[in-house]
Structure formats: structure tokens, C-alpha cells
PDB file of C-alpha atoms in Angstrom:
ATOM      1  CA  UNK A  26      69.091 123.167  86.766  1.00 65.00           C
ATOM      2  CA  UNK A  27      68.175 124.059  83.184  1.00 61.00           C
ATOM      3  CA  UNK A  28      71.251 122.161  81.933  1.00 61.00           C
ATOM      4  CA  UNK A  29      70.254 119.036  83.862  1.00 57.00           C
ATOM      5  CA  UNK A  30      66.746 119.069  82.333  1.00 53.00           C
ATOM      6  CA  UNK A  31      68.166 119.599  78.871  1.00 46.00           C
ATOM      7  CA  UNK A  32      70.646 116.771  79.384  1.00 48.00           C
ATOM      8  CA  UNK A  33      67.892 114.427  80.593  1.00 55.00           C
ATOM      9  CA  UNK A  34      65.713 115.271  77.575  1.00 48.00           C
ATOM     10  CA  UNK A  35      68.646 114.646  75.242  1.00 45.00           C
ATOM     11  CA  UNK A  36      69.351 111.291  76.869  1.00 50.00           C
ATOM     12  CA  UNK A  37      65.698 110.261  76.621  1.00 47.00           C
ATOM     13  CA  UNK A  38      65.678 111.086  72.896  1.00 44.00           C
ATOM     14  CA  UNK A  39      68.815 109.091  72.306  1.00 44.00           C
ATOM     15  CA  UNK A  40      67.562 106.106  74.275  1.00 45.00           C
ATOM     16  CA  UNK A  41      64.144 105.967  72.624  1.00 44.00           C
ATOM     17  CA  UNK A  42      65.653 105.251  69.265  1.00 43.00           C
ATOM     18  CA  UNK A  43      66.431 107.906  66.731  1.00 41.00           C
ATOM     19  CA  UNK A  44      67.563 105.355  64.178  1.00 39.00           C
ATOM     20  CA  UNK A  45      65.759 103.896  61.167  1.00 40.00           C
ATOM     21  CA  UNK A  46      65.519 100.299  62.392  1.00 45.00           C
ATOM     22  CA  UNK A  47      62.122  98.705  62.582  1.00 52.00           C
ATOM     23  CA  UNK A  48      60.833  98.497  66.161  1.00 52.00           C
ATOM     24  CA  UNK A  49      59.892  94.872  66.590  1.00 61.00           C
ATOM     25  CA  UNK A  50      58.800  95.252  70.216  1.00 63.00           C
ATOM     26  CA  UNK A  51      55.327  96.343  69.221  1.00 60.00           C
ATOM     27  CA  UNK A  52      53.253  93.379  70.408  1.00 60.00           C
ATOM     28  CA  UNK A  53      52.860  91.667  67.051  1.00 70.00           C
ATOM     29  CA  UNK A  54      52.870  87.885  67.100  1.00 83.00           C
ATOM     30  CA  UNK A  55      56.066  87.137  65.153  1.00 90.00           C
ATOM     31  CA  UNK A  56      58.134  84.010  64.814  1.00 92.00           C
ATOM     32  CA  UNK A  57      61.878  83.464  65.027  1.00 93.00           C
ATOM     33  CA  UNK A  58      63.524  81.638  62.173  1.00 94.00           C
ATOM     34  CA  UNK A  59      65.781  78.761  63.147  1.00 94.00           C
ATOM     35  CA  UNK A  60      69.059  80.257  64.362  1.00 93.00           C
ATOM     36  CA  UNK A  61      70.971  78.817  61.422  1.00 93.00           C
ATOM     37  CA  UNK A  62      69.222  81.307  59.078  1.00 94.00           C
ATOM     38  CA  UNK A  63      70.415  84.372  61.027  1.00 94.00           C
ATOM     39  CA  UNK A  64      73.734  84.120  59.378  1.00 90.00           C
ATOM     40  CA  UNK A  65      75.279  85.813  56.298  1.00 91.00           C
ATOM     41  CA  UNK A  66      72.367  87.082  54.240  1.00 93.00           C
ATOM     42  CA  UNK A  67      72.793  84.473  51.495  1.00 94.00           C
ATOM     43  CA  UNK A  68      70.612  82.322  49.301  1.00 95.00           C
ATOM     44  CA  UNK A  69      70.989  78.653  50.123  1.00 96.00           C
ATOM     45  CA  UNK A  70      70.147  76.569  47.060  1.00 97.00           C
ATOM     46  CA  UNK A  71      67.961  73.537  47.813  1.00 97.00           C
ATOM     47  CA  UNK A  72      65.884  71.055  45.877  1.00 97.00           C
ATOM     48  CA  UNK A  73      62.343  69.719  46.286  1.00 96.00           C
ATOM     49  CA  UNK A  74      63.471  66.574  48.165  1.00 97.00           C
ATOM     50  CA  UNK A  75      65.232  68.767  50.729  1.00 96.00           C
ATOM     51  CA  UNK A  76      62.202  71.050  51.130  1.00 97.00           C
ATOM     52  CA  UNK A  77      59.726  68.165  51.433  1.00 96.00           C
ATOM     53  CA  UNK A  78      61.751  66.677  54.271  1.00 95.00           C
ATOM     54  CA  UNK A  79      62.739  69.910  56.040  1.00 95.00           C
ATOM     55  CA  UNK A  80      61.310  70.773  59.454  1.00 92.00           C
ATOM     56  CA  UNK A  81      61.816  74.030  61.258  1.00 95.00           C
ATOM     57  CA  UNK A  82      61.178  77.688  60.571  1.00 96.00           C
ATOM     58  CA  UNK A  83      62.672  79.392  57.507  1.00 97.00           C
ATOM     59  CA  UNK A  84      62.012  81.629  54.532  1.00 97.00           C
ATOM     60  CA  UNK A  85      61.817  79.996  51.100  1.00 97.00           C
ATOM     61  CA  UNK A  86      62.386  81.955  47.897  1.00 96.00           C
ATOM     62  CA  UNK A  87      61.110  80.249  44.776  1.00 95.00           C
ATOM     63  CA  UNK A  88      62.310  81.920  41.580  1.00 92.00           C
ATOM     64  CA  UNK A  89      61.941  81.747  37.827  1.00 85.00           C
ATOM     65  CA  UNK A  90      64.730  81.740  35.281  1.00 78.00           C
ATOM     66  CA  UNK A  91      63.320  84.949  33.871  1.00 71.00           C
ATOM     67  CA  UNK A  92      61.927  88.115  35.469  1.00 72.00           C
ATOM     68  CA  UNK A  93      58.846  90.007  34.339  1.00 73.00           C
ATOM     69  CA  UNK A  94      59.089  92.717  37.005  1.00 71.00           C
ATOM     70  CA  UNK A  95      60.434  96.198  36.259  1.00 71.00           C
ATOM     71  CA  UNK A  96      63.015  95.717  39.049  1.00 70.00           C
ATOM     72  CA  UNK A  97      64.309  92.208  39.613  1.00 77.00           C
ATOM     73  CA  UNK A  98      62.762  90.914  42.841  1.00 80.00           C
ATOM     74  CA  UNK A  99      66.014  89.035  43.471  1.00 82.00           C
ATOM     75  CA  UNK A 100      67.673  92.415  44.074  1.00 88.00           C
ATOM     76  CA  UNK A 101      64.902  93.471  46.478  1.00 90.00           C
ATOM     77  CA  UNK A 102      65.113  90.282  48.531  1.00 93.00           C
ATOM     78  CA  UNK A 103      68.936  90.243  48.492  1.00 93.00           C
ATOM     79  CA  UNK A 104      69.011  93.836  49.778  1.00 93.00           C
ATOM     80  CA  UNK A 105      66.848  92.793  52.712  1.00 94.00           C
ATOM     81  CA  UNK A 106      68.899  89.632  53.337  1.00 94.00           C
ATOM     82  CA  UNK A 107      72.148  91.634  53.317  1.00 93.00           C
ATOM     83  CA  UNK A 108      70.770  94.334  55.656  1.00 93.00           C
ATOM     84  CA  UNK A 109      69.663  91.828  58.312  1.00 93.00           C
ATOM     85  CA  UNK A 110      72.064  88.923  57.644  1.00 94.00           C
ATOM     86  CA  UNK A 111      69.164  86.543  57.118  1.00 95.00           C
ATOM     87  CA  UNK A 112      69.599  83.548  54.817  1.00 96.00           C
ATOM     88  CA  UNK A 113      66.759  82.441  52.538  1.00 97.00           C
ATOM     89  CA  UNK A 114      66.453  78.956  51.102  1.00 97.00           C
ATOM     90  CA  UNK A 115      66.009  79.187  47.318  1.00 97.00           C
ATOM     91  CA  UNK A 116      64.620  76.816  44.761  1.00 97.00           C
ATOM     92  CA  UNK A 117      63.771  77.143  41.038  1.00 96.00           C
ATOM     93  CA  UNK A 118      60.023  77.297  40.514  1.00 95.00           C
ATOM     94  CA  UNK A 119      60.115  74.260  38.188  1.00 96.00           C
ATOM     95  CA  UNK A 120      61.492  72.143  41.022  1.00 97.00           C
ATOM     96  CA  UNK A 121      59.238  73.902  43.555  1.00 97.00           C
ATOM     97  CA  UNK A 122      56.272  72.350  41.713  1.00 97.00           C
ATOM     98  CA  UNK A 123      57.426  69.017  43.198  1.00 97.00           C
ATOM     99  CA  UNK A 124      57.003  70.267  46.783  1.00 97.00           C
ATOM    100  CA  UNK A 125      54.007  69.975  49.064  1.00 96.00           C
ATOM    101  CA  UNK A 126      53.758  73.780  49.036  1.00 97.00           C
ATOM    102  CA  UNK A 127      52.837  73.950  45.351  1.00 97.00           C
ATOM    103  CA  UNK A 128      49.255  73.010  46.319  1.00 96.00           C
ATOM    104  CA  UNK A 129      48.975  76.489  47.883  1.00 96.00           C
ATOM    105  CA  UNK A 130      51.513  78.629  45.975  1.00 96.00           C
ATOM    106  CA  UNK A 131      50.796  78.355  42.234  1.00 95.00           C
ATOM    107  CA  UNK A 132      52.816  81.282  40.917  1.00 91.00           C
ATOM    108  CA  UNK A 133      56.431  82.332  41.159  1.00 91.00           C
ATOM    109  CA  UNK A 134      58.517  84.030  42.105  1.00 93.00           C
ATOM    110  CA  UNK A 135      57.391  83.921  45.692  1.00 95.00           C
ATOM    111  CA  UNK A 136      58.588  84.199  49.251  1.00 96.00           C
ATOM    112  CA  UNK A 137      57.135  81.707  51.672  1.00 97.00           C
ATOM    113  CA  UNK A 138      57.388  81.877  55.433  1.00 97.00           C
ATOM    114  CA  UNK A 139      57.417  78.305  56.697  1.00 97.00           C
ATOM    115  CA  UNK A 140      57.072  77.143  60.305  1.00 96.00           C
ATOM    116  CA  UNK A 141      57.174  73.429  61.101  1.00 94.00           C
ATOM    117  CA  UNK A 142      55.998  72.406  57.612  1.00 93.00           C
ATOM    118  CA  UNK A 143      53.158  74.949  57.437  1.00 95.00           C
ATOM    119  CA  UNK A 144      52.981  78.118  55.354  1.00 96.00           C
ATOM    120  CA  UNK A 145      52.526  81.128  57.643  1.00 96.00           C
ATOM    121  CA  UNK A 146      52.169  83.506  54.698  1.00 97.00           C
ATOM    122  CA  UNK A 147      53.546  84.048  51.225  1.00 97.00           C
ATOM    123  CA  UNK A 148      53.855  86.606  48.429  1.00 96.00           C
ATOM    124  CA  UNK A 149      51.566  85.940  45.484  1.00 94.00           C
ATOM    125  CA  UNK A 150      53.165  86.885  42.160  1.00 90.00           C
ATOM    126  CA  UNK A 151      49.650  87.061  40.682  1.00 90.00           C
ATOM    127  CA  UNK A 152      48.377  89.588  43.256  1.00 91.00           C
ATOM    128  CA  UNK A 153      48.216  93.358  42.690  1.00 92.00           C
ATOM    129  CA  UNK A 154      48.373  93.813  46.466  1.00 95.00           C
ATOM    130  CA  UNK A 155      51.730  92.049  46.644  1.00 92.00           C
ATOM    131  CA  UNK A 156      53.328  93.793  43.654  1.00 92.00           C
ATOM    132  CA  UNK A 157      54.937  96.620  45.689  1.00 94.00           C
ATOM    133  CA  UNK A 158      56.566  94.003  47.966  1.00 94.00           C
ATOM    134  CA  UNK A 159      58.371  92.605  44.932  1.00 90.00           C
ATOM    135  CA  UNK A 160      59.549  96.039  43.771  1.00 90.00           C
ATOM    136  CA  UNK A 161      60.483  97.997  46.919  1.00 93.00           C
ATOM    137  CA  UNK A 162      62.732  96.736  49.693  1.00 93.00           C
ATOM    138  CA  UNK A 163      60.934  98.875  52.305  1.00 95.00           C
ATOM    139  CA  UNK A 164      57.515  97.484  51.311  1.00 96.00           C
ATOM    140  CA  UNK A 165      58.940  93.955  51.459  1.00 95.00           C
ATOM    141  CA  UNK A 166      60.493  94.658  54.847  1.00 95.00           C
ATOM    142  CA  UNK A 167      57.239  96.031  56.250  1.00 95.00           C
ATOM    143  CA  UNK A 168      55.355  92.951  55.019  1.00 96.00           C
ATOM    144  CA  UNK A 169      57.903  90.522  56.501  1.00 95.00           C
ATOM    145  CA  UNK A 170      57.972  92.523  59.734  1.00 94.00           C
ATOM    146  CA  UNK A 171      54.421  91.360  60.402  1.00 94.00           C
ATOM    147  CA  UNK A 172      55.575  87.745  60.658  1.00 95.00           C
ATOM    148  CA  UNK A 173      59.291  87.376  61.389  1.00 94.00           C
ATOM    149  CA  UNK A 174      61.818  88.733  63.894  1.00 91.00           C
ATOM    150  CA  UNK A 175      64.793  90.142  62.048  1.00 82.00           C
ATOM    151  CA  UNK A 176      67.284  89.648  64.852  1.00 74.00           C
ATOM    152  CA  UNK A 177      68.674  86.396  66.198  1.00 54.00           C
ATOM    153  CA  UNK A 178      66.969  84.911  69.236  1.00 49.00           C
ATOM    154  CA  UNK A 179      69.420  85.086  72.141  1.00 52.00           C
ATOM    155  CA  UNK A 180      68.182  82.169  74.206  1.00 46.00           C
TER     156      UNK A 180
END
């Protein structure tokens, strides 16, 4: 009898998730990216014309040709992309200035979460609050976890 109880407790522990993945079944109102972006964890280079005409739900990374951060934010974002096989669209900030999103996002680098042509949220390179999200992959992951599902939608 004792062995059965011990076995049941062990099974419950294993089934409740003893791994380090983020639990995204917590009731937060997240969005799914378009299925095409749950792919290889790559940066897809685009230009302002493409972005201005693009519909759907995606993550946009706008970058500078230089980096003022202690750790390159490219490395932080690429670590996340590689871990979850999520592709980000990427555009140089100079070309980003020609997009409709520049009215809202004035500083780069930045990550924008876009759904149907609207910015859901973004990282502000001029914000002290966002600085850790540029420098630590776990902080970036926790921020993005508030808005986006990391796994591909099955239906």
C-alpha cells in the first residue's frame, strides 16, 4: 500500500511539470503568431515597403548598425528565437523610420509585437524599465510571455 501511494505521488510530480519551460496555461490573454513564424528561429530580413503592406501577427526586430548595450541585444533575441524556433522579421532602424510604426516607436533597437497592423507592445530602447529585457534572455522571455504563445497553434 505504501509503495502504491509513493508511486502515485511520484507520477503526480512528473506530470505536473518539473521542467524549466514557461507555463503558458495561466489564463493570460496571449496571441499566436502566424504559423509561418513558428519555424526555425531565424531573422527574416524585410524592408519598409514589406512591413507597411504586411498583415497578420508577427514580431518585428528593428536594429541599429551599432550597439550601445553591454551585451548585444541581438544575442539575447537570437537565444530566445533559437530556444523556441520562432522567427522574427528584422529591419534596419534607418529603414524602419519609413514605416507606419515609427510614429509610435522612436528609438531602436526595439522588438515590436504586431497583430493585424497594430502594435500590441514594444521594447523602448530609451526606457530604464526595458533595459533588462535587452540584456537578459530570461527577462526578455518573461516580458514576451505576457503577450505571445511560444508554441505553434495546432488547429
